[in-house]
Amino acid sequence: MGFEHGISLSLTSFRSCSECSLSERIAAGKSSCWGIKRLLSPVQHPCKVKAFKITSVLQWNRRPQLAGQVPRVVVITSGKGGVGKTTTTANIGLCLARLDFKVVAIDADVGLRNLDLLLGLENRVNYTAMEVLNGECRLDQALIRDKRWTNLELLCINKPRYKMPLGFGGKALTWLVDALKKRPEGSPDFILIDCPAGIDAGFITAITPANEAVLVTTPDITSLRDADRVTGLLECDGIKDIKMIVNRVRSDMIKGEDMMSVLDVQEMLGLPLLGVIPEDAEVIRSSLEVGGTGQHESSFGRRGACQEEFSAILGLSTRQL
């Protein structure tokens, strides 16, 4: 059977007794005595007892099964700026696209958008959500497909030099999310919303259509204070499913007691831990390149950790992977 469907391995165990010679045991493929001689007739040799079979099936490249309703609308937020929200959104989107899920990433940071830059799509943004809402283009024209993974699409709210119209708010973003769900080509599996920093109108707009959140924080007191405040606002808005990613962790500083440990962060925020991302210079180097998301030999520092943590996101079981 091929690798895509699985490999079936079987192990057969034989019964024997102490009267069997070593050569007979090797030939029979067994190595232990089951002490069944007295249960057999004089003419029946123990090695001729009917064998029992144990079968194990190993499966490869299986598409994980989703938990919850589709699409999953997830807002990536933190409160404090510079903790890695946009990099987290880009890498989550790419990792889910690798797993063959349809993903739409929405950059809700109107005046300071950077998600298109990290994905290497900054020169392909001709239409945005504002043109869709004004009737100047169709929704599919504003969606930009990633160059490497065509099942990952980007939607920008507005162009960088334009101000947010007063009429744009949570209801408008909710309408866009509902329109994505009703697309003729099918609803995406995940809608990721890159939330702007702060807790002003842009933050309220970004969290309105979401039903779960990923809170990105770093192990410093200023980031944790803002994260705690944001957690309270998310819960007041009805978002109860909140997971936490601790970004830019340095184990050497934790050992020297110069940085709070992940356990300290968990105790302060009281949120389920989704993953820990170590500090990695590769992310900074890759940001100098076009489409630099840190997706070379490391995603968020290490590709393996990235896959496990982002599989856990959003309800993907590691056993199913």
mmCIF file of C-alpha atoms in Angstrom, residues 42-270:
data_model
loop_
_atom_site.group_PDB
_atom_site.id
_atom_site.type_symbol
_atom_site.label_atom_id
_atom_site.label_comp_id
_atom_site.label_asym_id
_atom_site.label_seq_id
_atom_site.Cartn_x
_atom_site.Cartn_y
_atom_site.Cartn_z
ATOM 1 C CA PRO A 42 0.101 -36.368 22.256
ATOM 2 C CA VAL A 43 0.291 -36.155 18.483
ATOM 3 C CA GLN A 44 -0.117 -32.364 18.322
ATOM 4 C CA HIS A 45 3.117 -30.419 18.535
ATOM 5 C CA PRO A 46 2.981 -27.063 20.362
ATOM 6 C CA CYS A 47 4.610 -25.237 17.447
ATOM 7 C CA LYS A 48 1.730 -26.257 15.194
ATOM 8 C CA VAL A 49 -0.843 -24.403 17.289
ATOM 9 C CA LYS A 50 -2.757 -21.859 15.232
ATOM 10 C CA ALA A 51 -1.003 -18.523 15.442
ATOM 11 C CA PHE A 52 -2.725 -15.264 16.313
ATOM 12 C CA LYS A 53 -2.056 -12.079 14.373
ATOM 13 C CA ILE A 54 -1.486 -8.505 15.562
ATOM 14 C CA THR A 55 -1.905 -5.834 12.910
ATOM 15 C CA SER A 56 -0.768 -2.233 13.119
ATOM 16 C CA VAL A 57 -1.534 0.431 10.533
ATOM 17 C CA LEU A 58 0.728 3.447 10.069
ATOM 18 C CA GLN A 59 -0.691 6.347 8.079
ATOM 19 C CA TRP A 60 1.256 9.110 6.401
ATOM 20 C CA ASN A 61 0.309 12.516 5.032
ATOM 21 C CA ARG A 62 -3.220 12.389 6.412
ATOM 22 C CA ARG A 63 -5.126 15.659 6.357
ATOM 23 C CA PRO A 64 -5.958 16.550 9.988
ATOM 24 C CA GLN A 65 -9.577 16.743 11.028
ATOM 25 C CA LEU A 66 -10.911 20.035 12.325
ATOM 26 C CA ALA A 67 -12.633 20.496 15.640
ATOM 27 C CA GLY A 68 -15.517 22.943 15.829
ATOM 28 C CA GLN A 69 -17.474 24.725 13.150
ATOM 29 C CA VAL A 70 -15.949 25.830 9.843
ATOM 30 C CA PRO A 71 -14.705 28.419 9.245
ATOM 31 C CA ARG A 72 -12.769 29.083 12.416
ATOM 32 C CA VAL A 73 -12.585 32.866 12.857
ATOM 33 C CA VAL A 74 -9.507 33.601 14.990
ATOM 34 C CA VAL A 75 -8.178 36.999 16.006
ATOM 35 C CA ILE A 76 -4.454 37.290 16.813
ATOM 36 C CA THR A 77 -3.998 40.065 19.353
ATOM 37 C CA SER A 78 -1.856 41.247 22.260
ATOM 38 C CA GLY A 79 -2.533 44.842 23.238
ATOM 39 C CA LYS A 80 1.120 45.827 23.183
ATOM 40 C CA GLY A 81 2.862 46.543 19.914
ATOM 41 C CA GLY A 82 6.002 44.758 18.715
ATOM 42 C CA VAL A 83 5.381 41.373 20.374
ATOM 43 C CA GLY A 84 4.991 39.486 17.073
ATOM 44 C CA LYS A 85 1.293 39.543 16.139
ATOM 45 C CA THR A 86 1.846 40.011 12.407
ATOM 46 C CA THR A 87 4.667 37.465 12.244
ATOM 47 C CA THR A 88 2.481 35.039 14.169
ATOM 48 C CA THR A 89 -0.430 35.559 11.776
ATOM 49 C CA ALA A 90 1.783 35.038 8.714
ATOM 50 C CA ASN A 91 3.357 31.867 10.066
ATOM 51 C CA ILE A 92 0.081 30.401 11.323
ATOM 52 C CA GLY A 93 -1.453 30.995 7.900
ATOM 53 C CA LEU A 94 1.456 29.372 6.081
ATOM 54 C CA CYS A 95 1.564 26.371 8.419
ATOM 55 C CA LEU A 96 -2.169 25.755 8.017
ATOM 56 C CA ALA A 97 -1.867 26.153 4.237
ATOM 57 C CA ARG A 98 0.863 23.492 4.273
ATOM 58 C CA LEU A 99 -1.638 21.169 5.904
ATOM 59 C CA ASP A 100 -3.938 21.735 2.903
ATOM 60 C CA PHE A 101 -6.437 24.005 4.672
ATOM 61 C CA LYS A 102 -7.974 27.022 2.971
ATOM 62 C CA VAL A 103 -6.924 30.133 4.876
ATOM 63 C CA VAL A 104 -7.848 33.804 4.525
ATOM 64 C CA ALA A 105 -5.676 36.251 6.490
ATOM 65 C CA ILE A 106 -7.196 39.696 7.110
ATOM 66 C CA ASP A 107 -4.872 42.577 7.975
ATOM 67 C CA ALA A 108 -7.089 44.718 10.201
ATOM 68 C CA ASP A 109 -4.325 47.211 10.999
ATOM 69 C CA VAL A 110 -5.523 50.013 8.738
ATOM 70 C CA GLY A 111 -2.863 52.696 8.838
ATOM 71 C CA LEU A 112 0.167 50.504 9.628
ATOM 72 C CA ARG A 113 -0.421 47.260 7.764
ATOM 73 C CA ASN A 114 2.568 44.928 7.412
ATOM 74 C CA LEU A 115 1.100 41.484 6.740
ATOM 75 C CA ASP A 116 1.339 41.972 2.964
ATOM 76 C CA LEU A 117 5.012 42.885 3.386
ATOM 77 C CA LEU A 118 5.847 39.734 5.355
ATOM 78 C CA LEU A 119 4.071 37.546 2.804
ATOM 79 C CA GLY A 120 5.816 39.264 -0.103
ATOM 80 C CA LEU A 121 2.531 40.517 -1.589
ATOM 81 C CA GLU A 122 2.929 44.261 -1.089
ATOM 82 C CA ASN A 123 3.145 44.969 -4.845
ATOM 83 C CA ARG A 124 0.008 43.000 -5.647
ATOM 84 C CA VAL A 125 -2.479 44.891 -3.457
ATOM 85 C CA ASN A 126 -4.621 46.696 -6.038
ATOM 86 C CA TYR A 127 -7.965 46.471 -4.255
ATOM 87 C CA THR A 128 -8.823 46.387 -0.569
ATOM 88 C CA ALA A 129 -11.889 45.749 1.557
ATOM 89 C CA MET A 130 -12.882 49.407 1.321
ATOM 90 C CA GLU A 131 -13.264 49.132 -2.469
ATOM 91 C CA VAL A 132 -15.400 46.029 -1.933
ATOM 92 C CA LEU A 133 -17.670 47.855 0.532
ATOM 93 C CA ASN A 134 -17.929 50.863 -1.814
ATOM 94 C CA GLY A 135 -18.932 48.616 -4.719
ATOM 95 C CA GLU A 136 -15.818 49.402 -6.759
ATOM 96 C CA CYS A 137 -14.688 45.775 -7.069
ATOM 97 C CA ARG A 138 -15.693 42.216 -6.254
ATOM 98 C CA LEU A 139 -14.520 40.383 -3.143
ATOM 99 C CA ASP A 140 -12.486 37.870 -5.157
ATOM 100 C CA GLN A 141 -10.595 40.778 -6.771
ATOM 101 C CA ALA A 142 -9.497 42.072 -3.361
ATOM 102 C CA LEU A 143 -8.253 38.634 -2.221
ATOM 103 C CA ILE A 144 -4.580 38.063 -3.049
ATOM 104 C CA ARG A 145 -3.268 34.505 -3.340
ATOM 105 C CA ASP A 146 0.107 33.669 -1.839
ATOM 106 C CA LYS A 147 2.838 32.866 -4.365
ATOM 107 C CA ARG A 148 3.880 29.601 -2.662
ATOM 108 C CA TRP A 149 0.615 28.272 -1.225
ATOM 109 C CA THR A 150 -2.398 29.088 -3.373
ATOM 110 C CA ASN A 151 -4.834 28.073 -0.624
ATOM 111 C CA LEU A 152 -3.619 31.049 1.470
ATOM 112 C CA GLU A 153 -5.232 34.392 0.606
ATOM 113 C CA LEU A 154 -4.720 37.902 1.980
ATOM 114 C CA LEU A 155 -7.328 40.639 2.407
ATOM 115 C CA CYS A 156 -6.221 44.139 3.390
ATOM 116 C CA ILE A 157 -8.744 46.539 4.923
ATOM 117 C CA ASN A 158 -7.369 49.749 3.463
ATOM 118 C CA LYS A 159 -4.381 51.271 1.723
ATOM 119 C CA PRO A 160 -1.615 52.608 3.993
ATOM 120 C CA ARG A 161 -2.008 56.314 3.206
ATOM 121 C CA TYR A 162 -5.769 56.367 3.524
ATOM 122 C CA LYS A 163 -7.555 57.082 6.780
ATOM 123 C CA MET A 164 -10.195 54.754 8.188
ATOM 124 C CA PRO A 165 -13.665 55.963 7.142
ATOM 125 C CA LEU A 166 -15.917 56.825 10.045
ATOM 126 C CA GLY A 167 -18.546 54.347 8.836
ATOM 127 C CA PHE A 168 -16.189 51.362 8.972
ATOM 128 C CA GLY A 169 -16.455 49.293 12.134
ATOM 129 C CA GLY A 170 -17.199 45.892 13.541
ATOM 130 C CA LYS A 171 -20.393 45.472 11.507
ATOM 131 C CA ALA A 172 -18.535 46.079 8.232
ATOM 132 C CA LEU A 173 -15.846 43.538 9.111
ATOM 133 C CA THR A 174 -18.513 41.040 10.156
ATOM 134 C CA TRP A 175 -20.173 41.526 6.765
ATOM 135 C CA LEU A 176 -16.858 40.770 5.038
ATOM 136 C CA VAL A 177 -16.394 37.596 7.108
ATOM 137 C CA ASP A 178 -19.948 36.480 6.264
ATOM 138 C CA ALA A 179 -19.264 37.162 2.577
ATOM 139 C CA LEU A 180 -16.155 34.944 2.777
ATOM 140 C CA LYS A 181 -18.271 32.151 4.262
ATOM 141 C CA LYS A 182 -20.737 32.359 1.343
ATOM 142 C CA ARG A 183 -18.213 32.427 -1.510
ATOM 143 C CA PRO A 184 -19.283 30.326 -4.549
ATOM 144 C CA GLU A 185 -15.983 28.401 -4.473
ATOM 145 C CA GLY A 186 -16.561 27.423 -0.866
ATOM 146 C CA SER A 187 -15.905 28.742 2.606
ATOM 147 C CA PRO A 188 -12.313 28.871 3.923
ATOM 148 C CA ASP A 189 -11.359 26.593 6.799
ATOM 149 C CA PHE A 190 -9.723 29.415 8.776
ATOM 150 C CA ILE A 191 -10.119 33.187 8.820
ATOM 151 C CA LEU A 192 -7.203 34.801 10.678
ATOM 152 C CA ILE A 193 -7.522 38.451 11.722
ATOM 153 C CA ASP A 194 -4.322 40.380 12.437
ATOM 154 C CA CYS A 195 -5.384 42.785 15.162
ATOM 155 C CA PRO A 196 -3.767 46.235 15.522
ATOM 156 C CA ALA A 197 -1.997 47.233 18.729
ATOM 157 C CA GLY A 198 -3.890 49.054 21.455
ATOM 158 C CA ILE A 199 -7.481 48.799 22.626
ATOM 159 C CA ASP A 200 -9.056 51.599 20.633
ATOM 160 C CA ALA A 201 -11.585 51.457 17.774
ATOM 161 C CA GLY A 202 -9.318 49.337 15.561
ATOM 162 C CA PHE A 203 -9.082 46.675 18.262
ATOM 163 C CA ILE A 204 -12.871 46.613 18.782
ATOM 164 C CA THR A 205 -13.399 46.315 15.017
ATOM 165 C CA ALA A 206 -10.946 43.405 14.691
ATOM 166 C CA ILE A 207 -12.396 41.283 17.509
ATOM 167 C CA THR A 208 -16.072 41.766 16.581
ATOM 168 C CA PRO A 209 -16.448 38.863 14.083
ATOM 169 C CA ALA A 210 -14.089 36.476 15.949
ATOM 170 C CA ASN A 211 -15.209 33.556 18.100
ATOM 171 C CA GLU A 212 -11.750 32.622 19.416
ATOM 172 C CA ALA A 213 -8.485 34.425 20.055
ATOM 173 C CA VAL A 214 -4.748 33.784 20.176
ATOM 174 C CA LEU A 215 -3.010 36.132 22.595
ATOM 175 C CA VAL A 216 0.653 36.799 21.764
ATOM 176 C CA THR A 217 2.841 38.033 24.590
ATOM 177 C CA THR A 218 6.461 38.252 25.592
ATOM 178 C CA PRO A 219 7.821 37.472 29.081
ATOM 179 C CA ASP A 220 8.161 41.083 30.239
ATOM 180 C CA ILE A 221 5.971 42.919 32.684
ATOM 181 C CA THR A 222 4.729 45.626 30.292
ATOM 182 C CA SER A 223 3.556 43.087 27.724
ATOM 183 C CA LEU A 224 1.885 40.962 30.400
ATOM 184 C CA ARG A 225 0.027 43.932 31.863
ATOM 185 C CA ASP A 226 -1.418 44.791 28.432
ATOM 186 C CA ALA A 227 -2.210 41.126 27.726
ATOM 187 C CA ASP A 228 -4.153 40.845 30.972
ATOM 188 C CA ARG A 229 -6.193 43.921 30.065
ATOM 189 C CA VAL A 230 -6.907 42.563 26.571
ATOM 190 C CA THR A 231 -8.011 39.221 28.024
ATOM 191 C CA GLY A 232 -10.667 40.987 30.071
ATOM 192 C CA LEU A 233 -11.905 42.902 27.015
ATOM 193 C CA LEU A 234 -12.090 39.726 24.933
ATOM 194 C CA GLU A 235 -14.151 37.986 27.599
ATOM 195 C CA CYS A 236 -16.475 40.988 27.860
ATOM 196 C CA ASP A 237 -17.004 40.738 24.103
ATOM 197 C CA GLY A 238 -18.069 37.095 24.450
ATOM 198 C CA ILE A 239 -14.825 35.438 23.289
ATOM 199 C CA LYS A 240 -14.185 32.688 25.830
ATOM 200 C CA ASP A 241 -11.803 30.499 23.797
ATOM 201 C CA ILE A 242 -8.501 32.323 24.372
ATOM 202 C CA LYS A 243 -5.114 30.653 23.980
ATOM 203 C CA MET A 244 -1.698 32.113 24.683
ATOM 204 C CA ILE A 245 1.599 32.100 22.767
ATOM 205 C CA VAL A 246 4.711 33.243 24.638
ATOM 206 C CA ASN A 247 7.048 34.710 22.056
ATOM 207 C CA ARG A 248 10.762 35.594 22.066
ATOM 208 C CA VAL A 249 11.717 33.402 25.028
ATOM 209 C CA ARG A 250 15.421 33.121 25.917
ATOM 210 C CA SER A 251 16.293 30.101 28.016
ATOM 211 C CA ASP A 252 19.723 31.488 28.981
ATOM 212 C CA MET A 253 18.130 34.561 30.558
ATOM 213 C CA ILE A 254 15.517 32.425 32.320
ATOM 214 C CA LYS A 255 18.286 30.279 33.833
ATOM 215 C CA GLY A 256 20.059 33.439 35.010
ATOM 216 C CA GLU A 257 16.764 34.714 36.447
ATOM 217 C CA ASP A 258 16.900 37.753 34.166
ATOM 218 C CA MET A 259 13.629 36.836 32.438
ATOM 219 C CA MET A 260 10.329 35.468 33.690
ATOM 220 C CA SER A 261 9.735 31.798 32.996
ATOM 221 C CA VAL A 262 6.820 30.489 30.955
ATOM 222 C CA LEU A 263 5.308 29.091 34.154
ATOM 223 C CA ASP A 264 5.369 32.585 35.688
ATOM 224 C CA VAL A 265 3.598 33.955 32.613
ATOM 225 C CA GLN A 266 0.933 31.245 32.850
ATOM 226 C CA GLU A 267 0.339 31.982 36.525
ATOM 227 C CA MET A 268 -0.030 35.702 35.859
ATOM 228 C CA LEU A 269 -2.444 35.434 32.910
ATOM 229 C CA GLY A 270 -4.230 32.188 33.756
#
